[in-house]
XYZ file of C-alpha atoms in Angstrom:
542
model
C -30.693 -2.366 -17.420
C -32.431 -5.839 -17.282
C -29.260 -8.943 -17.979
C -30.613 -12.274 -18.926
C -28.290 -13.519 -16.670
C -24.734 -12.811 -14.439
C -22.559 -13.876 -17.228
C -24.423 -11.258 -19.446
C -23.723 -8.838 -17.007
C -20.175 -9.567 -16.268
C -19.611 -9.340 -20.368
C -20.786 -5.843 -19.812
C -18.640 -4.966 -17.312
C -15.935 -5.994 -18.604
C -16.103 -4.730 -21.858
C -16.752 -1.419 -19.569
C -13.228 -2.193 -18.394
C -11.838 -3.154 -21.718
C -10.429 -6.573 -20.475
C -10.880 -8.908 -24.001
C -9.406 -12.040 -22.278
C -10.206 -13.330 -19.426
C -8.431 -16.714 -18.092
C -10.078 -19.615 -15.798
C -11.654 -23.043 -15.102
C -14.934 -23.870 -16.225
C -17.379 -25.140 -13.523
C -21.008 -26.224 -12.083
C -20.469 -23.012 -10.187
C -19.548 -20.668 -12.778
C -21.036 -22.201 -15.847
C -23.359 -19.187 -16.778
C -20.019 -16.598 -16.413
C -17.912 -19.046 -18.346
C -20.336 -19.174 -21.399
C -21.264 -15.738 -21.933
C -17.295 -14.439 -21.566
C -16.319 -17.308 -24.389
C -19.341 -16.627 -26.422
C -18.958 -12.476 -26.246
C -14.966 -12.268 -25.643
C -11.686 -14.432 -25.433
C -11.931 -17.129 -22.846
C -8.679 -18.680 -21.945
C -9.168 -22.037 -20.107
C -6.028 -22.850 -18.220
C -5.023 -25.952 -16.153
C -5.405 -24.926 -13.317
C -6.778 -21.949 -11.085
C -3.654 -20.531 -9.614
C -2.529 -20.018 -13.541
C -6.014 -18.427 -13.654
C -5.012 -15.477 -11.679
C -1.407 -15.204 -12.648
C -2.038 -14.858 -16.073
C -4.877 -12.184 -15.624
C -2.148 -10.999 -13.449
C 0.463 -10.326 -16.314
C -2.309 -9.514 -18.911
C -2.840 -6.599 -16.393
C 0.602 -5.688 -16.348
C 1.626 -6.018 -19.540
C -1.299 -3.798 -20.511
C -0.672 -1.161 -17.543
C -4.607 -2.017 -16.468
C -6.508 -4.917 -15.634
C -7.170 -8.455 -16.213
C -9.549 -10.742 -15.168
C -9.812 -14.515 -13.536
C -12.596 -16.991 -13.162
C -12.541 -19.550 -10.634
C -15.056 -21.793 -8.895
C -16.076 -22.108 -5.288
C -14.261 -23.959 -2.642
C -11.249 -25.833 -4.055
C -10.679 -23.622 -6.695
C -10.446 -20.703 -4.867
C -8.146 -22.193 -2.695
C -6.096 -22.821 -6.022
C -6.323 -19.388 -6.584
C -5.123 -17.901 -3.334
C -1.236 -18.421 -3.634
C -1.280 -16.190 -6.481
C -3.713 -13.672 -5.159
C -1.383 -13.444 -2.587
C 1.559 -12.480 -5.431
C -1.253 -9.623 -6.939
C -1.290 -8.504 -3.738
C 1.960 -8.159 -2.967
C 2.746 -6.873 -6.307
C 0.087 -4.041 -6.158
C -0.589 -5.437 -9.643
C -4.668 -4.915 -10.506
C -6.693 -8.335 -10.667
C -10.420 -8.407 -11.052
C -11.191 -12.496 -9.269
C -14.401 -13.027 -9.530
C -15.268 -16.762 -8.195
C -17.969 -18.807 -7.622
C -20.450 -19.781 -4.349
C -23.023 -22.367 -3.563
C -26.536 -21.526 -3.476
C -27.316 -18.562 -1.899
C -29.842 -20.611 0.785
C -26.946 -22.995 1.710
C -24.465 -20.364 2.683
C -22.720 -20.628 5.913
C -24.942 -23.869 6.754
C -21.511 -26.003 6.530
C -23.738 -28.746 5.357
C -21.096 -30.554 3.294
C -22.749 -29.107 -0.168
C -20.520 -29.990 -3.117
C -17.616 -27.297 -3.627
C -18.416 -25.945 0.222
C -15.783 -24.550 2.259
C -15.827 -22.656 5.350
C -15.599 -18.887 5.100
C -14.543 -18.613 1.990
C -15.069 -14.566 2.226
C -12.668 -14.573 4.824
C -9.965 -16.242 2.922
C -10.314 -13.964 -0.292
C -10.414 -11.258 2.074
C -7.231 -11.959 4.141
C -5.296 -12.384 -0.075
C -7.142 -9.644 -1.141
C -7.327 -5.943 -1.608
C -11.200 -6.499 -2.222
C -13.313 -8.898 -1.252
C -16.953 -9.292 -1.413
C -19.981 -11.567 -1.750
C -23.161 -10.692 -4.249
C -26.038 -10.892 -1.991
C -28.805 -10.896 -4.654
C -29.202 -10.071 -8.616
C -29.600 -6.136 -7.994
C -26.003 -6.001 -6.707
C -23.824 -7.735 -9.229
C -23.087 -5.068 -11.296
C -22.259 -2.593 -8.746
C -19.802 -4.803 -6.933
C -17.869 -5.518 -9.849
C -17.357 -1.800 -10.706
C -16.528 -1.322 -6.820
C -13.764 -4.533 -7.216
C -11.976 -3.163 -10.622
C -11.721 0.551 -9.010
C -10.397 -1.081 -5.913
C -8.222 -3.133 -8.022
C -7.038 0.085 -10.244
C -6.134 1.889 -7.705
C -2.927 2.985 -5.610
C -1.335 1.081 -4.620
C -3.978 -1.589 -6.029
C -3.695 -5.068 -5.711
C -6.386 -8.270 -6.503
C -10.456 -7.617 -5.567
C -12.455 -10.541 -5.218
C -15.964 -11.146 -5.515
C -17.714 -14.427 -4.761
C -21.099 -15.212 -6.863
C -23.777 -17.632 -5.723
C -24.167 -20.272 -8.369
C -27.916 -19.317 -7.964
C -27.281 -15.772 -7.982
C -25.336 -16.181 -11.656
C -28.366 -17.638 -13.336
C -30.939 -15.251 -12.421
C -32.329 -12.320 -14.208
C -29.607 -9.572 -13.529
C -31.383 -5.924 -12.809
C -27.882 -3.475 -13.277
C -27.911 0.279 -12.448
C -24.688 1.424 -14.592
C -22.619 4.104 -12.659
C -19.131 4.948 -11.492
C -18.077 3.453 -7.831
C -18.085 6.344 -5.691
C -15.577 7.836 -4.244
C -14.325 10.263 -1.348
C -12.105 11.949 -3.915
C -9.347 12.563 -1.192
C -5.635 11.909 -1.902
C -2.854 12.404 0.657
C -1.144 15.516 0.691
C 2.949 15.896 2.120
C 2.617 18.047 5.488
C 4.022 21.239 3.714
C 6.858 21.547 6.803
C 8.120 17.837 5.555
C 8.034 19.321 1.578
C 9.910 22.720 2.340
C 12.499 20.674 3.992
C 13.154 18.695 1.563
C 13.256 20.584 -0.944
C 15.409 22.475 0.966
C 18.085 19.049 1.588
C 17.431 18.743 -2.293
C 18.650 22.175 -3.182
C 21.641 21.881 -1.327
C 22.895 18.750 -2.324
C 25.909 18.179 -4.722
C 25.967 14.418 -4.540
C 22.124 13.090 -4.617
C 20.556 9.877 -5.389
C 17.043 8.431 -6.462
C 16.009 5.396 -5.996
C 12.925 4.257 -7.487
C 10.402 1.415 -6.489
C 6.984 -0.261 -7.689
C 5.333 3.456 -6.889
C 7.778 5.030 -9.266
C 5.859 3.778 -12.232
C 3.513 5.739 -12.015
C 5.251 8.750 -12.343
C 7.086 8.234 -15.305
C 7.731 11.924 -16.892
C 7.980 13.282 -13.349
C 10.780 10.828 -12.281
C 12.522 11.348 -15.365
C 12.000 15.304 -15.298
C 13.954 15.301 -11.490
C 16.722 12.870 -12.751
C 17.924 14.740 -15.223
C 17.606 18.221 -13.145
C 19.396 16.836 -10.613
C 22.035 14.815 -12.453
C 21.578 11.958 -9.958
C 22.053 8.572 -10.097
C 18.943 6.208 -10.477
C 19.198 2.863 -8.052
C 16.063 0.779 -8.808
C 14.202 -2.147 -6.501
C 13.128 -4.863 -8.889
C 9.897 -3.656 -9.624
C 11.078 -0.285 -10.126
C 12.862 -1.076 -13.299
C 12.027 0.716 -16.675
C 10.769 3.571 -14.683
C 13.257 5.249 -16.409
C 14.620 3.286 -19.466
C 17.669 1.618 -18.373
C 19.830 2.401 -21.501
C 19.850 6.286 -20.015
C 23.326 6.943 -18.784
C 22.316 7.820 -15.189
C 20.375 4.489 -14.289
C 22.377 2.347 -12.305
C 19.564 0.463 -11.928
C 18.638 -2.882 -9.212
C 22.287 -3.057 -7.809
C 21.498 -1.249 -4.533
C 23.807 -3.834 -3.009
C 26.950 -4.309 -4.508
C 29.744 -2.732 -3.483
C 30.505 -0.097 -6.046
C 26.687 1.143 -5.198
C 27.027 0.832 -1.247
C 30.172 3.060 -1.627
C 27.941 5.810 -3.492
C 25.141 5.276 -0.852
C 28.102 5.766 1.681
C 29.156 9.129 -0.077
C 25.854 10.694 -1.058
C 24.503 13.786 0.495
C 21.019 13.448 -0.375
C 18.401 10.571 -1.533
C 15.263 10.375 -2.515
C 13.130 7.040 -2.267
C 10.030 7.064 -4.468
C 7.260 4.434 -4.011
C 9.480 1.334 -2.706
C 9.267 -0.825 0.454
C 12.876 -2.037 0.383
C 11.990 -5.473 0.319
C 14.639 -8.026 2.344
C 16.011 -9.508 -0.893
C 16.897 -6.089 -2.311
C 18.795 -4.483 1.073
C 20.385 -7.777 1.778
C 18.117 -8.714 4.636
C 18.000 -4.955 6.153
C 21.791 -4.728 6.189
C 22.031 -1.952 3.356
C 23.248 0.934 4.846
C 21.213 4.343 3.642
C 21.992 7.966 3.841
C 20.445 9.565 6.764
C 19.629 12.303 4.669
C 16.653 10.199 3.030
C 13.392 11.828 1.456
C 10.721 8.669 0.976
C 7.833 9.849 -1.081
C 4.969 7.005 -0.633
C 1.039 6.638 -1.252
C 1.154 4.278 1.425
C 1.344 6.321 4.830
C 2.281 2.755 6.894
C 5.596 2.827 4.415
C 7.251 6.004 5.471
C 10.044 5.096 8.084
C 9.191 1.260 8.126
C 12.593 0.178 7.572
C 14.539 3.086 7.044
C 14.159 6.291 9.277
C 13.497 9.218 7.047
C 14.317 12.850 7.375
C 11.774 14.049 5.093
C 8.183 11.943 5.181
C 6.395 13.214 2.094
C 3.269 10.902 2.276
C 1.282 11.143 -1.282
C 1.541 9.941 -5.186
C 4.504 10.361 -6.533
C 3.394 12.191 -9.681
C 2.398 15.186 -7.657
C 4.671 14.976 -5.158
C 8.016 15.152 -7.611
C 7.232 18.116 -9.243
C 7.433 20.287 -5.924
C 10.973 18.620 -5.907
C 12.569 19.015 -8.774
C 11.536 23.132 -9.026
C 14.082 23.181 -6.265
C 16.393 20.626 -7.596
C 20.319 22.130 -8.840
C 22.530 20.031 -10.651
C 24.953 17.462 -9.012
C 28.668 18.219 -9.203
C 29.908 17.056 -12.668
C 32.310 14.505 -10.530
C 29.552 12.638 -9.440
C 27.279 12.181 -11.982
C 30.278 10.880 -13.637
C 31.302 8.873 -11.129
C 27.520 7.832 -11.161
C 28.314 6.277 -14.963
C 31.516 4.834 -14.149
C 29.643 2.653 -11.552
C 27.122 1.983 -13.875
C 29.190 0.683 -16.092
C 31.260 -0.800 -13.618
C 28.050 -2.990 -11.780
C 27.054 -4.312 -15.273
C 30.619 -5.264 -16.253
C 31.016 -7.382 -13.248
C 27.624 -9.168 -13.317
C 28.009 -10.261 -17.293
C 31.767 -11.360 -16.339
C 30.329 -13.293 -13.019
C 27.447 -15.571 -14.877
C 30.181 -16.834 -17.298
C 28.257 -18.275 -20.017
C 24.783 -17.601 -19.179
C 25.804 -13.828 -20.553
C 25.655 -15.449 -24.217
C 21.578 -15.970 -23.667
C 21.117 -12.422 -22.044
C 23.185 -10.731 -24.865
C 21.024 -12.912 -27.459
C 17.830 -11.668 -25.605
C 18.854 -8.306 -25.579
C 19.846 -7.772 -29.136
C 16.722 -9.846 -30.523
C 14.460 -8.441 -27.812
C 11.958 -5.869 -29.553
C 12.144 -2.851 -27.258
C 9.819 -2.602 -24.243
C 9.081 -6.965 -25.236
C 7.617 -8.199 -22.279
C 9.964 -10.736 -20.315
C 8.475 -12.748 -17.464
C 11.049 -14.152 -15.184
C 10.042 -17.630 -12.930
C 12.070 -17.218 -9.424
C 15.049 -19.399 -10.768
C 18.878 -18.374 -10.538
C 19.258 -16.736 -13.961
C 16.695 -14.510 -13.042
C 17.714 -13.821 -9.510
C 20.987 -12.955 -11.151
C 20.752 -11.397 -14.756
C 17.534 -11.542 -15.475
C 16.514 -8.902 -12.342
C 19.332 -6.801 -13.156
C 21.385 -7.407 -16.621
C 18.887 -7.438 -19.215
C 17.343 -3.570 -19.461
C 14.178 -3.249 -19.663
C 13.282 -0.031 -20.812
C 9.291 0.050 -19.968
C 8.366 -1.225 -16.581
C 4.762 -3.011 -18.418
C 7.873 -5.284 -19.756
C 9.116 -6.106 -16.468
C 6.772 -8.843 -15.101
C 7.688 -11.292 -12.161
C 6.630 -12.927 -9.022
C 7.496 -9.983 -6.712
C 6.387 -12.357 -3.854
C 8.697 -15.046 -4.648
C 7.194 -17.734 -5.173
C 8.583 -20.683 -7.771
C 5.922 -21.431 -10.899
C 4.360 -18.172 -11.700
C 6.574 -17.335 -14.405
C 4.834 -19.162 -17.265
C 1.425 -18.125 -16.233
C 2.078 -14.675 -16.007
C 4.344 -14.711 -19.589
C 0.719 -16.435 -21.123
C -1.300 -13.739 -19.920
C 1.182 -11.294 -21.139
C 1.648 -12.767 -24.700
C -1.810 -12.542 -24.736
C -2.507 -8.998 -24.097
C 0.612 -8.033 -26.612
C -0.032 -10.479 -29.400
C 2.159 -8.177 -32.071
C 5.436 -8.532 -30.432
C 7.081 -11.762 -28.695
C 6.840 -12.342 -24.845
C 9.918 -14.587 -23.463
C 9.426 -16.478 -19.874
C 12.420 -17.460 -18.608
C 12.222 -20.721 -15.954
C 13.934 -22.959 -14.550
C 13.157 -26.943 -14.841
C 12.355 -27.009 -10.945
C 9.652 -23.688 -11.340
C 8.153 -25.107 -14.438
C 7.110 -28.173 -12.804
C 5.145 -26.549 -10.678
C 2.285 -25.644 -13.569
C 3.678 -28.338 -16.328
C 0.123 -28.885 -17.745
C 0.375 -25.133 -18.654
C 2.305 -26.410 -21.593
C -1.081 -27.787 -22.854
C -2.597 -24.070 -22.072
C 0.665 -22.777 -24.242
C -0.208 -25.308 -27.193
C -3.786 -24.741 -27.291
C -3.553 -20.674 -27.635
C -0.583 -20.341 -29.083
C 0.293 -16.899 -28.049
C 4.088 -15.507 -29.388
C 5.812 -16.908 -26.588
C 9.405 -18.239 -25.933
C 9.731 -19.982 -23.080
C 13.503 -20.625 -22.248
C 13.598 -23.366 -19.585
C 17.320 -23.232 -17.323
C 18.149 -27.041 -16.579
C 20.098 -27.854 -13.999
C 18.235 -30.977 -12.864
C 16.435 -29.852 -9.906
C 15.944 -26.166 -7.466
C 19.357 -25.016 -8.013
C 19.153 -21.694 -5.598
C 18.099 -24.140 -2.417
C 21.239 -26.690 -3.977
C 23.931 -23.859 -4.035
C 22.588 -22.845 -0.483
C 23.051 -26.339 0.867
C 26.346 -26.927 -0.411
C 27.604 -23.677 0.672
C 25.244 -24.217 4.585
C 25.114 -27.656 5.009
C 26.463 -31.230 4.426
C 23.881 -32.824 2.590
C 21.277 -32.007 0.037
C 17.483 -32.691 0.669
C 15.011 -32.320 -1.585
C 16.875 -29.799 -4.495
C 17.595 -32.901 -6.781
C 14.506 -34.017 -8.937
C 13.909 -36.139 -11.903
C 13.943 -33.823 -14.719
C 11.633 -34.565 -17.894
C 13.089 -35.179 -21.551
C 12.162 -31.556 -22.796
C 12.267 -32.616 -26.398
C 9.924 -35.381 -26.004
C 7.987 -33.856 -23.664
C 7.395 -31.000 -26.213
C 6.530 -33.185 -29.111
C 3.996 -34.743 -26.381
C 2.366 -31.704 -26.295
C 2.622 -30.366 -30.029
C 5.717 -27.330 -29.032
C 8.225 -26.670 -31.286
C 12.019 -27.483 -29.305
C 15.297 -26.446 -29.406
C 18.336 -26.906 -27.363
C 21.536 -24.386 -26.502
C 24.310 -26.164 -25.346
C 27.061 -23.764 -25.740
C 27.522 -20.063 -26.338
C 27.733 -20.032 -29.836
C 24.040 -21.492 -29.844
C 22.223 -19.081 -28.530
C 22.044 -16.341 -30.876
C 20.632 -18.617 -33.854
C 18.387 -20.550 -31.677
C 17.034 -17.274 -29.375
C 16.528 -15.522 -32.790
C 14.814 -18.104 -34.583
C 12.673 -18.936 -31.729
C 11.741 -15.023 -31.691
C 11.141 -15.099 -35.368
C 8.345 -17.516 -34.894
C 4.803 -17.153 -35.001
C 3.601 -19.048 -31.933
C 5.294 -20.486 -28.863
C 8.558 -22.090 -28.676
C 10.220 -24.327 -25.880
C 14.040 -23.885 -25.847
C 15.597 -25.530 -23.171
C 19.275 -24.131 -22.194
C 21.314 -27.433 -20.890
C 23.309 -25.704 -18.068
C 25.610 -28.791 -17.460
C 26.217 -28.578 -21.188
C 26.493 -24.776 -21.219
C 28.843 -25.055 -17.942
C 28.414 -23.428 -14.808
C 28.511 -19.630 -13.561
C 31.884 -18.591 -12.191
C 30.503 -18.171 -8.285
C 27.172 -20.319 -7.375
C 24.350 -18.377 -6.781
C 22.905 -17.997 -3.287
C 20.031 -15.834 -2.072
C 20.635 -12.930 0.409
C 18.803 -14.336 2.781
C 20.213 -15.058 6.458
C 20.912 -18.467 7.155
C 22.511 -19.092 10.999
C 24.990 -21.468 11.160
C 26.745 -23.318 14.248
């Protein structure tokens, strides 16, 4: 097929993809992709290009698929690199297509406007894609090859640069399916008879599931519940299973109650997780040595953990062969398995004192399987990660990479792709910051978002870890905007919870409404959590 031009063609690709929305910057060089996608489909124009990809980044999530970013050349996909770096870590499926100078001044570093040196190679190094279109016959087929890269396991951002030239030519497109080698890993079937045969001789086994575990829903959920296991969960593993089912303990790998289990099991299975630093407490998370990993990613399998049992494939085949040898656990410990549950959740609602009267609000207002976008900021680190269930992992989006200001991005993009249910972003007044003129972005669309914002007057994590490291703060206390005024500024509607009783009325009215909502939780009104808040991190000291 003959496109006018590249931003005809990219409509037809994505609507090929079914992406509806897709979220940049207008520019000189990507003027002709900008105008077609808001004259054929939804164009969102944030405020700036890092926003750009996290919201396509939680439009993708939120819809299980994939979303969609324009940037321009040079600065702007700089901008955008930070948070290609958070798709990629996530695994989380980001079509960034970006533009290029003129196809004749490439690589000339002759100063053109926009220029910068190997910009290929930086997409490529935060990328799980990256290509350049090399002339108007190719477009179309590098864009299919970028979304399959993007779509599949373990995924993770594709970018493809477009000469400015290149995007106003006549477009000739050859419509087809990338092609593919078809192969899939397979377990070595020595590694799958043994553990299946660990599996049917345990009495005491655990699961824990990661990011890869969500793709393997019904098969997770089928060897749980043969087993009578208990369910530990890394961060992006939650609502694998839903969290309300009485054998998820869910992301508490390290507290004591769970390292005591981990200390007594006999068997456990790891499905699709990398046992990121923050979630063993820095590596020091002791695991059974009778450990089955099941991962796509071959380089996984006995990175930080040695395994017994090395079952290299997806997880959705792979459990299956399990759980036909799976027996039940001994009634004592999947009992014991609630008690902890119980016990973990008990202890974490009584340690964040009165922040627990926002994430009971939340969770009784909460539609089931609401998306809830989490900013890195304490009451996320602490309740927010673990606390309030989430019961369909497309609800559970957050900047797996940790970095600060991502939250409200990602919660846009969400509310965006889910428009018949209310997305909440919680942040703190240090994270926010980071994108404030997103608030414009949040006025302008008006998606069904409620964006509680945690005050404590500057980046309380780095504070508490001062304090409790050092004697003297630097650079954790910052001037923190009037949020009521600074809402009016920008045409949101505001409310305040300063104590417990508040936040039931004001989280359910702020629900209730039909566009966005700033609520701003006062924490030196509210009062402070019981313990400060420090990350698991290793700090040396003297």
């Amino acid at each position: 097929m003959t496109y006018r031009n590249g931003g005809d063609l990219l409509v037809a690709v994505l609507k090929e993809l079914g992406i509806d929305t897709v979220f940049g910057i207008v520019s000189v060089h990507n003027l002709p992709l900008v105008e077609a996608v808001d004259r054929e489909l939804r164009f969102v124009p944030v405020r700036h290009e890092a926003t750009a990809v996290n919201a396509a980044d939680g439009y993708g999530r939120a819809r299980g698929g994939l979303g969609c970013a324009l940037t321009s050349t040079g600065t702007g996909a700089g901008n955008a690199a930070g948070s290609l770096v958070e798709a990629l870590a996530s695994g989380t499926s980001v079509l960034h297509v970006t533009g290029q100078i003129e196809s004749r001044y490439l690589g000339e570093g002759r100063g053109f406007i926009h220029e910068t040196r190997d910009q290929l190679g930086m997409l490529a190094a935060v990328s799980a894609y990256a290509a350049t279109v090399p002339d108007a016959a190719s477009a179309g087929r590098l864009l299919r090859e970028a979304a399959a890269a993007a779509l599949a396991v373990p995924g993770g951002p594709a970018s493809v640069e477009w000469p400015v030239d290149l995007q106003y030519a006549a477009q000739q497109d050859t419509q087809g399916t990338p092609a593919s080698d078809g192969a899939s890993a397979v377990p070595d079937p020595a590694e799958l008879a043994g553990a299946r045969a660990l599996l049917a001789a345990a009495r005491r086994p655990l699961i824990w599931a990661g990011g890869g575990a969500n793709r393997a829903r019904p098969q997770l959920l089928a060897l749980l519940e043969a087993t009578g296991a208990g369910l530990i969960t890394s961060n992006s593993g939650r609502g694998s299973v839903p969290e309300d089912h009485p054998q998820v303990i869910g992301n508490f790998a390290t507290t004591p109650a769970v390292r005591s289990l981990l200390a007594d099991a006999d068997a456990l299975v790891t499905v699709g997780t990398h046992f990121r630093s923050n979630e063993t407490a820095d590596y020091g998370l002791e695991l059974p040595g009778a450990h089955v990993q099941i991962d796509v990613d071959g380089a996984a399998l006995g990175r930080v953990y040695p395994v017994r049992h090395a079952l290299h494939g997806d997880a959705a085949r792979v459990l299956p062969s399990l759980t036909g040898a799976a027996v039940p656990a001994d009634p004592a410990w999947t009992a014991r398995v609630g008690a902890v549950r119980d016990e973990v959740r008990a202890a974490l609602r009584e340690g964040i004192g009165p922040q627990a009267a926002v994430c009971d609000a939340l969770a009784a207002a909460l539609p089931r399987g609401a998306v809830v976008a989490r900013d890195v900021t304490i009451p996320s680190s602490t309740w927010g990660n673990r606390l309030l269930p989430m019961h369909d992992p497309r609800a559970n989006v957050f900047p797996r990479g940790g970095g600060i200001g991502q939250g409200l991005g990602m919660g846009i993009g969400a509310a965006l792709a889910r428009p018949d249910e209310p997305t909440v972003v919680v942040a703190g007044d240090g994270g926010l910051a980071v994108h404030l003129g997103e608030l414009l972005t949040l006025a302008q669309e008006r998606p069904r978002l409620l964006l509680l914002v945690f005050n404590d007057g500057g980046y309380g994590v780095l504070r508490n870890t001062q304090d409790r490291y050092s004697d003297r703060r630097s650079g954790v206390d910052l001037h923190t905007p009037d949020f009521a005024g600074l809402s009016a500024a920008c045409g949101l509607p505001y409310a305040r919870i300063a104590a417990e009783a508040d936040a039931d009325g004001v989280i359910r009215d702020a629900l209730a409404a039909d566009g966005p909502v700033l609520v701003e939780v006062d924490l030196a009104a509210l009062g402070p959590m019981k313990t400060p808040f420090t990350p698991p991190v290793s700090i040396p000291t003297a």
